[in-house]
């Protein structure tokens, strides 16, 4: 189908499909670390990192086509776009590995000239001379990688296809290479065809690149892109609806679940979850940061005004800081005079304290794991049985308990003496030599022979058991005191 539009519009679908600058972010909770970003001149870029105040910039990659860095939940890994594919590396730039290769190519046929060309807009009109040229773009591109919370998977956008478009323009004479400037009067036309054009969101292994699941399948009605994981495993992405032209944000609670639309557009992009996974920040209409709940609802819009001397600006991406108190932005400024610039900025989640960090694009904030709170160590404890302990017929009984605390215990009986009247003797103690953390054991004794006879004759006796207990804290002597009773000798005292 022919239309009277300019070249940029003619190839709009293909340009979006192959050159959209995307970001793969996932705000995971933690302390605020460094900021990773892409920096380069023109259309080239390498991955860098920098302190959030702009200090100590460090180049992590030496490639010229590296973009969209995204940290893992522990802050130790980075996934990024490389040469239209996906690569991973350690946070210090070591261990760079290409997981998925991408491809892009463009070509054009030699121009042809035709005379007496029938105007497709005005069938009764012919154009004396036209130039006809055919262009082809083919691509298979992976972009916007984002780590899963456990670091084993990446969610990303996969796009492929071949776009063929033919440009026809009026020329002054046969084989004239220059188009007439009057294309707005109906002398400039194009015809386009997209062959096997697909766009979908998938998850892949973060170690091999093998596909794991399809999150959003390819569709002829829309294109999904810019996916990102939450700390709870949900996935957010942007969707370009062909019929309406809008780009709302969708959230999938888990792989296989139906996407839920959380914004209505018309121009929403670059979603990123808050560290707790309850909110989504995104770029709204190019000059605002929107924040909305993962289920939709009320929306907060933070307008970022143009600074003095800037004709217009455009927000490209946004990401939460790991502690949830700040946002990091990518922003393009076009001044009234001079060259445009791409910069990384931070600001509060309420839009306050906007500050430039460094030149660059596609930032993500590194989470630093907070130290695990250490509870106070628990010591062992022991206690004697309450009241009098009556022995069984065989002279056995339990006279108390010993329990380990937060570390293993080593037990050793030092002494166990029973005094009944004027007689003192040793008794046997049954006790494990070792106990695991939190494990307890009864302290059991056995009184036999003359000791048991004396106890029965007197009726009661005082038992003192001393146990050496060693754990990670110290070594202490535990003393258990009990009063033992046994059946008395009925003949005792008879004449």
Short mmCIF file of C-alpha atoms in Angstrom, two decimals:
data_model
loop_
_atom_site.label_atom_id
_atom_site.label_comp_id
_atom_site.label_asym_id
_atom_site.label_seq_id
_atom_site.Cartn_x
_atom_site.Cartn_y
_atom_site.Cartn_z
CA UNK A 1 0.00 0.00 0.00
CA UNK A 2 1.35 3.40 -0.97
CA UNK A 3 1.26 6.48 1.23
CA UNK A 4 2.63 10.02 1.04
CA UNK A 5 4.95 10.07 4.06
CA UNK A 6 8.64 10.67 4.58
CA UNK A 7 11.40 8.07 4.82
CA UNK A 8 11.50 8.01 8.62
CA UNK A 9 7.82 7.18 8.80
CA UNK A 10 8.14 4.73 5.94
CA UNK A 11 10.56 2.59 7.90
CA UNK A 12 9.05 3.31 11.33
CA UNK A 13 8.08 -0.30 12.08
CA UNK A 14 11.48 -1.63 11.16
CA UNK A 15 13.35 1.09 13.00
CA UNK A 16 11.41 0.41 16.16
CA UNK A 17 11.92 -3.31 15.81
CA UNK A 18 15.67 -3.15 15.38
CA UNK A 19 17.00 -0.01 17.03
CA UNK A 20 14.85 0.76 20.06
CA UNK A 21 17.19 1.58 22.93
CA UNK A 22 15.97 -0.65 25.72
CA UNK A 23 16.94 -1.24 29.32
CA UNK A 24 16.88 -4.34 31.46
CA UNK A 25 16.48 -3.40 35.11
CA UNK A 26 15.38 -5.12 38.29
CA UNK A 27 15.49 -3.28 41.61
CA UNK A 28 16.42 -5.83 44.25
CA UNK A 29 16.54 -4.87 47.95
CA UNK A 30 19.80 -4.04 49.66
CA UNK A 31 22.13 -1.16 50.39
CA UNK A 32 22.84 1.28 47.54
CA UNK A 33 25.97 0.28 45.62
CA UNK A 34 27.40 1.62 42.38
CA UNK A 35 25.49 2.62 39.26
CA UNK A 36 26.16 0.74 36.00
CA UNK A 37 25.49 2.50 32.69
CA UNK A 38 26.45 2.66 29.04
CA UNK A 39 28.68 5.40 27.72
CA UNK A 40 30.08 6.16 24.30
CA UNK A 41 30.16 8.54 21.37
CA UNK A 42 27.51 8.45 18.69
CA UNK A 43 26.12 4.95 18.26
CA UNK A 44 28.84 3.13 20.21
CA UNK A 45 28.76 2.26 23.88
CA UNK A 46 30.66 0.42 26.62
CA UNK A 47 29.51 -0.54 30.12
CA UNK A 48 30.83 1.54 33.01
CA UNK A 49 30.08 1.81 36.72
CA UNK A 50 30.36 4.78 39.05
CA UNK A 51 29.62 5.75 42.63
CA UNK A 52 26.18 7.32 42.99
CA UNK A 53 27.83 10.71 43.65
CA UNK A 54 29.74 10.55 40.35
CA UNK A 55 33.08 9.52 41.86
CA UNK A 56 35.41 6.73 40.72
CA UNK A 57 34.07 5.87 37.23
CA UNK A 58 35.30 2.45 36.07
CA UNK A 59 35.11 1.01 32.56
CA UNK A 60 33.89 -2.59 32.68
CA UNK A 61 33.81 -3.53 28.98
CA UNK A 62 35.90 -2.49 26.00
CA UNK A 63 33.28 -3.29 23.36
CA UNK A 64 31.69 -0.60 21.22
CA UNK A 65 28.17 -2.04 21.18
CA UNK A 66 27.37 -2.76 24.85
CA UNK A 67 24.20 -1.38 26.42
CA UNK A 68 21.49 -1.81 29.08
CA UNK A 69 23.37 -3.25 32.10
CA UNK A 70 21.27 -5.01 34.75
CA UNK A 71 22.51 -6.24 38.14
CA UNK A 72 21.67 -9.58 39.76
CA UNK A 73 19.92 -9.63 43.15
CA UNK A 74 23.20 -10.09 45.04
CA UNK A 75 24.93 -7.34 43.03
CA UNK A 76 27.68 -9.69 41.90
CA UNK A 77 26.65 -10.20 38.24
CA UNK A 78 25.68 -7.94 35.34
CA UNK A 79 23.70 -8.88 32.24
CA UNK A 80 23.81 -6.54 29.25
CA UNK A 81 23.18 -6.17 25.54
CA UNK A 82 26.17 -6.90 23.29
CA UNK A 83 26.18 -6.89 19.49
CA UNK A 84 22.38 -7.32 19.33
CA UNK A 85 22.62 -10.29 21.73
CA UNK A 86 22.98 -10.91 25.47
CA UNK A 87 26.17 -11.19 27.54
CA UNK A 88 26.89 -11.60 31.26
CA UNK A 89 29.86 -10.74 33.45
CA UNK A 90 30.95 -10.24 37.04
CA UNK A 91 30.27 -6.84 38.59
CA UNK A 92 33.95 -5.91 38.25
CA UNK A 93 33.95 -6.64 34.50
CA UNK A 94 35.67 -10.03 34.66
CA UNK A 95 34.24 -13.27 33.29
CA UNK A 96 32.51 -11.78 30.23
CA UNK A 97 30.50 -14.42 28.37
CA UNK A 98 28.23 -14.06 25.32
CA UNK A 99 25.09 -16.09 26.08
CA UNK A 100 23.00 -15.31 23.01
CA UNK A 101 24.35 -14.00 19.69
CA UNK A 102 22.24 -11.53 17.75
CA UNK A 103 22.29 -10.38 14.15
CA UNK A 104 21.30 -7.39 12.06
CA UNK A 105 21.88 -6.60 8.42
CA UNK A 106 20.68 -4.02 5.92
CA UNK A 107 21.00 -3.86 2.15
CA UNK A 108 19.60 -1.97 -0.80
CA UNK A 109 19.01 -2.69 -4.45
CA UNK A 110 20.41 -0.41 -7.18
CA UNK A 111 17.89 2.33 -8.03
CA UNK A 112 15.58 1.98 -10.99
CA UNK A 113 13.95 4.74 -13.03
CA UNK A 114 10.54 4.66 -14.59
CA UNK A 115 8.75 7.08 -16.86
CA UNK A 116 5.05 7.88 -16.92
CA UNK A 117 4.54 6.53 -13.43
CA UNK A 118 0.91 6.39 -12.38
CA UNK A 119 0.34 8.35 -9.19
CA UNK A 120 -1.19 5.87 -6.67
CA UNK A 121 -2.89 8.76 -4.89
CA UNK A 122 -4.31 10.22 -8.09
CA UNK A 123 -4.88 7.42 -10.66
CA UNK A 124 -5.67 9.94 -13.39
CA UNK A 125 -2.26 11.57 -12.97
CA UNK A 126 1.09 10.29 -14.21
CA UNK A 127 4.48 11.44 -13.05
CA UNK A 128 7.00 11.93 -15.89
CA UNK A 129 9.99 10.37 -14.10
CA UNK A 130 10.43 8.55 -10.80
CA UNK A 131 13.27 6.80 -9.01
CA UNK A 132 12.47 3.47 -7.32
CA UNK A 133 14.73 1.98 -4.66
CA UNK A 134 14.23 -1.10 -2.45
CA UNK A 135 15.75 -1.50 1.03
CA UNK A 136 15.90 -4.63 3.17
CA UNK A 137 16.55 -4.96 6.90
CA UNK A 138 16.85 -8.37 8.60
CA UNK A 139 17.31 -8.95 12.31
CA UNK A 140 17.32 -11.46 15.16
CA UNK A 141 17.86 -9.42 18.29
CA UNK A 142 17.84 -10.15 22.02
CA UNK A 143 17.55 -7.17 24.35
CA UNK A 144 16.60 -5.87 27.81
CA UNK A 145 18.01 -8.68 30.00
CA UNK A 146 16.93 -8.78 33.65
CA UNK A 147 17.96 -11.34 36.29
CA UNK A 148 15.45 -13.46 38.20
CA UNK A 149 15.58 -13.10 42.01
CA UNK A 150 17.62 -16.32 42.39
CA UNK A 151 20.01 -15.35 39.59
CA UNK A 152 19.47 -18.52 37.56
CA UNK A 153 17.33 -16.97 34.79
CA UNK A 154 17.10 -13.89 32.60
CA UNK A 155 13.93 -12.42 31.18
CA UNK A 156 14.49 -10.64 27.86
CA UNK A 157 12.93 -9.49 24.61
CA UNK A 158 13.48 -11.50 21.42
CA UNK A 159 12.68 -9.97 18.01
CA UNK A 160 13.24 -11.28 14.51
CA UNK A 161 12.08 -10.68 10.96
CA UNK A 162 12.81 -9.13 7.58
CA UNK A 163 11.46 -5.76 6.57
CA UNK A 164 11.34 -4.77 2.90
CA UNK A 165 10.28 -1.30 1.84
CA UNK A 166 10.33 0.40 -1.54
CA UNK A 167 10.71 4.16 -1.93
CA UNK A 168 9.45 5.91 -5.01
CA UNK A 169 10.05 9.60 -5.61
CA UNK A 170 9.62 12.03 -8.48
CA UNK A 171 12.81 13.19 -10.24
CA UNK A 172 13.45 15.94 -12.75
CA UNK A 173 14.56 13.65 -15.57
CA UNK A 174 15.36 10.03 -16.38
CA UNK A 175 18.15 8.54 -14.19
CA UNK A 176 18.32 11.67 -12.06
CA UNK A 177 19.62 10.46 -8.64
CA UNK A 178 18.07 13.38 -6.73
CA UNK A 179 14.44 13.33 -5.58
CA UNK A 180 12.39 16.46 -6.11
CA UNK A 181 11.87 18.34 -2.88
CA UNK A 182 8.18 18.61 -3.52
CA UNK A 183 7.33 15.17 -2.11
CA UNK A 184 4.79 16.82 0.17
CA UNK A 185 2.71 17.54 -2.91
CA UNK A 186 2.25 13.81 -3.50
CA UNK A 187 5.45 12.88 -5.33
CA UNK A 188 6.98 10.66 -2.66
CA UNK A 189 5.61 7.15 -1.95
CA UNK A 190 6.55 3.94 -0.21
CA UNK A 191 5.46 0.33 -0.07
CA UNK A 192 6.39 -1.97 2.81
CA UNK A 193 6.27 -5.65 3.76
CA UNK A 194 7.34 -7.35 6.98
CA UNK A 195 8.21 -11.03 6.55
CA UNK A 196 8.11 -13.37 9.56
CA UNK A 197 8.26 -10.41 11.91
CA UNK A 198 7.96 -11.61 15.49
CA UNK A 199 8.44 -10.15 18.94
CA UNK A 200 8.11 -12.01 22.22
CA UNK A 201 9.31 -12.09 25.83
CA UNK A 202 11.05 -15.21 27.12
CA UNK A 203 13.11 -16.43 30.04
CA UNK A 204 16.44 -18.18 29.49
CA UNK A 205 19.10 -19.81 31.61
CA UNK A 206 21.56 -17.24 32.95
CA UNK A 207 24.38 -19.74 32.52
CA UNK A 208 23.67 -21.31 29.11
CA UNK A 209 21.14 -19.06 27.35
CA UNK A 210 18.77 -21.99 26.77
CA UNK A 211 15.11 -20.98 26.65
CA UNK A 212 13.08 -21.83 29.75
CA UNK A 213 9.63 -20.27 29.25
CA UNK A 214 7.65 -17.96 26.97
CA UNK A 215 6.19 -15.11 29.01
CA UNK A 216 4.47 -13.15 26.24
CA UNK A 217 4.16 -14.82 22.81
CA UNK A 218 4.47 -13.03 19.49
CA UNK A 219 1.31 -11.35 18.24
CA UNK A 220 0.18 -9.64 15.06
CA UNK A 221 -1.63 -6.97 17.10
CA UNK A 222 1.12 -5.75 19.41
CA UNK A 223 4.80 -5.86 20.30
CA UNK A 224 6.09 -6.50 23.85
CA UNK A 225 9.48 -5.24 25.01
CA UNK A 226 11.55 -3.93 27.98
CA UNK A 227 10.79 -6.77 30.45
CA UNK A 228 12.06 -6.73 34.03
CA UNK A 229 11.85 -9.05 37.04
CA UNK A 230 10.66 -8.04 40.51
CA UNK A 231 12.19 -9.27 43.76
CA UNK A 232 9.15 -11.54 44.12
CA UNK A 233 9.35 -13.07 40.63
CA UNK A 234 6.74 -10.96 38.81
CA UNK A 235 7.57 -9.54 35.37
CA UNK A 236 6.66 -6.10 33.98
CA UNK A 237 6.94 -5.02 30.35
CA UNK A 238 5.83 -2.40 27.84
CA UNK A 239 3.37 -3.22 25.08
CA UNK A 240 3.05 -1.28 21.82
CA UNK A 241 -0.50 -1.72 20.54
CA UNK A 242 -0.52 -1.35 16.75
CA UNK A 243 -4.17 -0.31 16.42
CA UNK A 244 -4.23 2.37 19.13
CA UNK A 245 -0.57 3.38 18.97
CA UNK A 246 -0.47 3.35 22.79
CA UNK A 247 2.25 1.76 24.92
CA UNK A 248 0.83 0.80 28.34
CA UNK A 249 2.67 -1.18 31.04
CA UNK A 250 1.67 -4.77 31.86
CA UNK A 251 2.57 -7.01 34.82
CA UNK A 252 2.66 -10.82 34.84
CA UNK A 253 2.51 -12.21 38.39
CA UNK A 254 4.36 -15.39 37.39
CA UNK A 255 5.33 -17.25 34.18
CA UNK A 256 2.15 -18.58 32.58
CA UNK A 257 -0.17 -16.07 34.27
CA UNK A 258 -2.26 -13.63 32.23
CA UNK A 259 -0.74 -10.12 31.83
CA UNK A 260 -2.52 -7.36 33.76
CA UNK A 261 -2.51 -3.83 32.33
CA UNK A 262 -1.48 -1.38 35.06
CA UNK A 263 -1.26 1.86 33.03
CA UNK A 264 -3.26 3.26 30.11
CA UNK A 265 -0.54 5.07 28.19
CA UNK A 266 -0.55 6.62 25.75
CA UNK A 267 3.26 6.69 25.94
CA UNK A 268 4.52 4.62 28.89
CA UNK A 269 7.83 2.76 28.77
CA UNK A 270 10.85 1.40 30.66
CA UNK A 271 9.15 -0.17 33.72
CA UNK A 272 11.09 -1.00 36.88
CA UNK A 273 9.87 -2.56 40.15
CA UNK A 274 10.45 -1.10 43.59
CA UNK A 275 12.74 -3.26 45.77
CA UNK A 276 9.76 -4.69 47.69
CA UNK A 277 7.95 -5.50 44.43
CA UNK A 278 4.81 -3.51 45.27
CA UNK A 279 5.22 -0.58 42.84
CA UNK A 280 6.31 0.04 39.27
CA UNK A 281 8.15 3.14 38.10
CA UNK A 282 8.12 4.01 34.39
CA UNK A 283 8.64 6.82 31.89
CA UNK A 284 5.40 8.66 31.10
CA UNK A 285 5.05 10.80 27.99
CA UNK A 286 8.81 11.33 27.84
CA UNK A 287 8.98 14.03 30.52
CA UNK A 288 7.48 12.42 33.63
CA UNK A 289 8.25 9.54 35.93
CA UNK A 290 5.12 7.58 36.80
CA UNK A 291 4.78 5.32 39.84
CA UNK A 292 1.86 2.90 40.16
CA UNK A 293 0.99 -0.21 42.19
CA UNK A 294 1.58 -3.63 40.64
CA UNK A 295 -2.19 -4.07 40.43
CA UNK A 296 -2.80 -0.66 38.88
CA UNK A 297 -4.77 2.01 40.74
CA UNK A 298 -3.76 5.60 41.61
CA UNK A 299 -0.75 6.91 39.73
CA UNK A 300 1.89 9.36 40.92
CA UNK A 301 3.39 11.52 38.18
CA UNK A 302 6.70 13.35 38.76
CA UNK A 303 7.29 16.04 36.15
CA UNK A 304 10.98 16.67 35.35
CA UNK A 305 11.15 20.25 34.02
CA UNK A 306 13.66 21.42 31.45
CA UNK A 307 16.67 23.31 32.79
CA UNK A 308 17.51 26.77 31.48
CA UNK A 309 18.91 26.84 27.97
CA UNK A 310 17.35 23.50 26.99
CA UNK A 311 14.89 23.43 24.11
CA UNK A 312 13.44 20.07 25.10
CA UNK A 313 14.41 16.96 27.03
CA UNK A 314 13.41 13.31 26.99
CA UNK A 315 13.50 10.75 29.80
CA UNK A 316 14.74 7.40 28.50
CA UNK A 317 14.69 5.08 31.52
CA UNK A 318 14.21 4.96 35.29
CA UNK A 319 15.23 2.53 38.06
CA UNK A 320 14.74 2.39 41.83
CA UNK A 321 17.67 2.43 44.22
CA UNK A 322 18.01 -0.82 46.22
CA UNK A 323 16.94 0.91 49.45
CA UNK A 324 13.84 2.31 47.70
CA UNK A 325 14.54 5.93 48.65
CA UNK A 326 15.80 7.20 45.28
CA UNK A 327 15.47 6.85 41.52
CA UNK A 328 18.19 6.84 38.86
CA UNK A 329 17.26 8.29 35.46
CA UNK A 330 18.61 8.41 31.94
CA UNK A 331 17.82 11.75 30.34
CA UNK A 332 18.52 13.30 26.96
CA UNK A 333 18.85 17.08 26.79
CA UNK A 334 18.64 19.10 23.58
CA UNK A 335 19.89 22.61 24.24
CA UNK A 336 18.90 25.66 22.24
CA UNK A 337 22.47 25.78 20.98
CA UNK A 338 25.08 23.03 20.86
CA UNK A 339 24.96 19.25 20.86
CA UNK A 340 22.47 17.08 22.69
CA UNK A 341 23.70 15.11 25.70
CA UNK A 342 22.72 11.89 27.48
CA UNK A 343 23.08 12.02 31.24
CA UNK A 344 22.52 9.87 34.34
CA UNK A 345 20.64 11.59 37.20
CA UNK A 346 19.45 10.65 40.67
CA UNK A 347 16.52 12.06 42.61
CA UNK A 348 14.23 11.23 45.54
CA UNK A 349 11.15 9.10 44.92
CA UNK A 350 9.13 12.29 45.51
CA UNK A 351 10.94 14.07 42.65
CA UNK A 352 13.20 16.13 44.92
CA UNK A 353 16.97 16.68 44.78
CA UNK A 354 17.55 16.02 41.07
CA UNK A 355 21.31 15.77 40.53
CA UNK A 356 23.47 14.73 37.60
CA UNK A 357 25.86 11.84 38.19
CA UNK A 358 27.66 11.30 34.88
CA UNK A 359 27.16 11.31 31.10
CA UNK A 360 25.65 8.07 29.83
CA UNK A 361 22.44 6.08 29.37
CA UNK A 362 20.59 2.96 30.54
CA UNK A 363 21.53 3.01 34.26
CA UNK A 364 20.90 0.35 36.90
CA UNK A 365 21.66 0.59 40.64
CA UNK A 366 23.72 -2.18 42.24
CA UNK A 367 22.23 -3.83 45.34
CA UNK A 368 24.65 -4.58 48.17
CA UNK A 369 23.53 -7.37 50.50
CA UNK A 370 22.85 -6.14 54.01
CA UNK A 371 24.60 -8.06 56.82
CA UNK A 372 22.38 -10.73 58.36
CA UNK A 373 21.44 -9.73 61.90
CA UNK A 374 23.27 -11.98 64.34
CA UNK A 375 21.26 -13.05 67.37
CA UNK A 376 23.03 -13.29 70.73
CA UNK A 377 24.46 -16.77 71.39
CA UNK A 378 22.37 -18.89 73.72
CA UNK A 379 24.26 -20.67 76.56
CA UNK A 380 23.50 -24.18 77.77
CA UNK A 381 21.29 -24.66 80.79
CA UNK A 382 20.66 -27.36 83.36
CA UNK A 383 18.21 -27.82 86.19
CA UNK A 384 17.49 -30.33 88.93
CA UNK A 385 14.21 -32.15 89.21
CA UNK A 386 11.73 -30.45 91.48
CA UNK A 387 10.92 -31.99 94.84
CA UNK A 388 12.01 -35.40 96.01
CA UNK A 389 13.03 -37.99 93.44
CA UNK A 390 11.72 -41.45 94.22
CA UNK A 391 13.84 -44.21 92.79
CA UNK A 392 12.37 -47.26 91.16
CA UNK A 393 12.73 -50.77 92.53
CA UNK A 394 16.01 -51.17 90.70
CA UNK A 395 17.39 -47.94 92.15
CA UNK A 396 17.08 -45.89 88.95
CA UNK A 397 15.72 -42.38 88.53
CA UNK A 398 16.00 -39.04 86.67
CA UNK A 399 17.40 -36.20 88.74
CA UNK A 400 17.43 -33.33 86.19
CA UNK A 401 18.03 -32.17 82.62
CA UNK A 402 20.77 -30.50 80.59
CA UNK A 403 20.06 -28.63 77.28
CA UNK A 404 22.51 -27.13 74.79
CA UNK A 405 22.12 -23.55 73.58
CA UNK A 406 23.08 -22.26 70.12
CA UNK A 407 26.26 -24.36 69.86
CA UNK A 408 27.11 -28.05 70.42
CA UNK A 409 27.90 -29.22 73.98
CA UNK A 410 30.48 -31.67 75.33
CA UNK A 411 29.49 -33.25 78.67
CA UNK A 412 31.63 -35.03 81.28
CA UNK A 413 30.48 -36.26 84.68
CA UNK A 414 33.06 -35.19 87.27
CA UNK A 415 31.44 -36.65 90.39
CA UNK A 416 28.16 -38.05 91.74
CA UNK A 417 27.91 -38.63 95.51
CA UNK A 418 24.95 -39.71 97.61
CA UNK A 419 24.85 -39.18 101.39
CA UNK A 420 22.33 -41.22 103.36
CA UNK A 421 22.66 -40.76 107.11
CA UNK A 422 26.32 -41.21 107.90
CA UNK A 423 27.14 -43.14 104.71
CA UNK A 424 28.46 -41.37 101.53
CA UNK A 425 29.01 -43.30 98.34
CA UNK A 426 29.39 -42.84 94.60
CA UNK A 427 26.51 -43.55 92.21
CA UNK A 428 26.43 -44.17 88.48
CA UNK A 429 25.25 -41.37 86.11
CA UNK A 430 23.97 -41.97 82.59
CA UNK A 431 24.50 -38.94 80.30
CA UNK A 432 25.45 -38.47 76.58
CA UNK A 433 28.96 -37.25 75.90
CA UNK A 434 27.79 -34.79 73.20
CA UNK A 435 24.62 -32.85 72.42
CA UNK A 436 23.72 -30.91 69.25
CA UNK A 437 22.63 -27.23 69.38
CA UNK A 438 19.24 -27.04 71.07
CA UNK A 439 19.30 -30.74 72.02
CA UNK A 440 18.53 -31.80 75.61
CA UNK A 441 19.02 -34.94 77.74
CA UNK A 442 17.86 -36.26 81.08
CA UNK A 443 20.44 -36.88 83.81
CA UNK A 444 19.75 -40.40 85.01
CA UNK A 445 21.31 -42.11 88.03
CA UNK A 446 21.49 -45.65 89.40
CA UNK A 447 21.94 -46.38 93.12
CA UNK A 448 22.94 -49.96 93.91
CA UNK A 449 24.46 -52.23 96.56
CA UNK A 450 25.22 -50.84 100.00
CA UNK A 451 24.36 -47.33 98.81
CA UNK A 452 20.83 -48.40 97.94
CA UNK A 453 20.52 -50.42 101.17
CA UNK A 454 21.53 -47.38 103.24
CA UNK A 455 19.07 -45.18 101.33
CA UNK A 456 16.26 -47.62 101.99
CA UNK A 457 17.23 -47.94 105.62
CA UNK A 458 17.30 -44.18 106.20
CA UNK A 459 14.48 -43.37 103.76
CA UNK A 460 16.15 -40.45 102.00
CA UNK A 461 19.52 -39.10 100.93
CA UNK A 462 21.18 -36.03 99.39
CA UNK A 463 22.64 -36.45 95.91
CA UNK A 464 25.14 -34.01 94.36
CA UNK A 465 26.09 -34.49 90.69
CA UNK A 466 28.76 -32.29 89.10
CA UNK A 467 29.00 -32.16 85.25
CA UNK A 468 31.57 -30.23 83.21
CA UNK A 469 29.84 -28.66 80.16
CA UNK A 470 31.81 -27.11 77.28
CA UNK A 471 30.28 -25.15 74.37
CA UNK A 472 31.35 -22.30 72.03
CA UNK A 473 30.96 -19.76 74.81
CA UNK A 474 32.95 -21.33 77.64
CA UNK A 475 33.43 -24.33 79.93
CA UNK A 476 31.50 -24.37 83.19
CA UNK A 477 30.78 -26.76 86.04
CA UNK A 478 27.09 -27.56 86.42
CA UNK A 479 25.97 -28.79 89.85
CA UNK A 480 22.66 -30.66 90.21
CA UNK A 481 21.34 -31.31 93.74
CA UNK A 482 18.50 -33.70 94.49
CA UNK A 483 16.87 -35.48 97.40
CA UNK A 484 16.39 -39.20 96.69
CA UNK A 485 13.92 -41.46 98.39
CA UNK A 486 13.42 -45.19 98.37
CA UNK A 487 11.32 -47.72 100.20
CA UNK A 488 12.53 -48.05 103.86
CA UNK A 489 13.46 -51.33 105.51
CA UNK A 490 10.41 -52.21 107.65
CA UNK A 491 12.49 -54.45 109.97
CA UNK A 492 14.80 -51.54 110.84
CA UNK A 493 14.38 -50.55 114.50
CA UNK A 494 12.57 -53.77 115.66
CA UNK A 495 13.80 -55.56 118.81
#
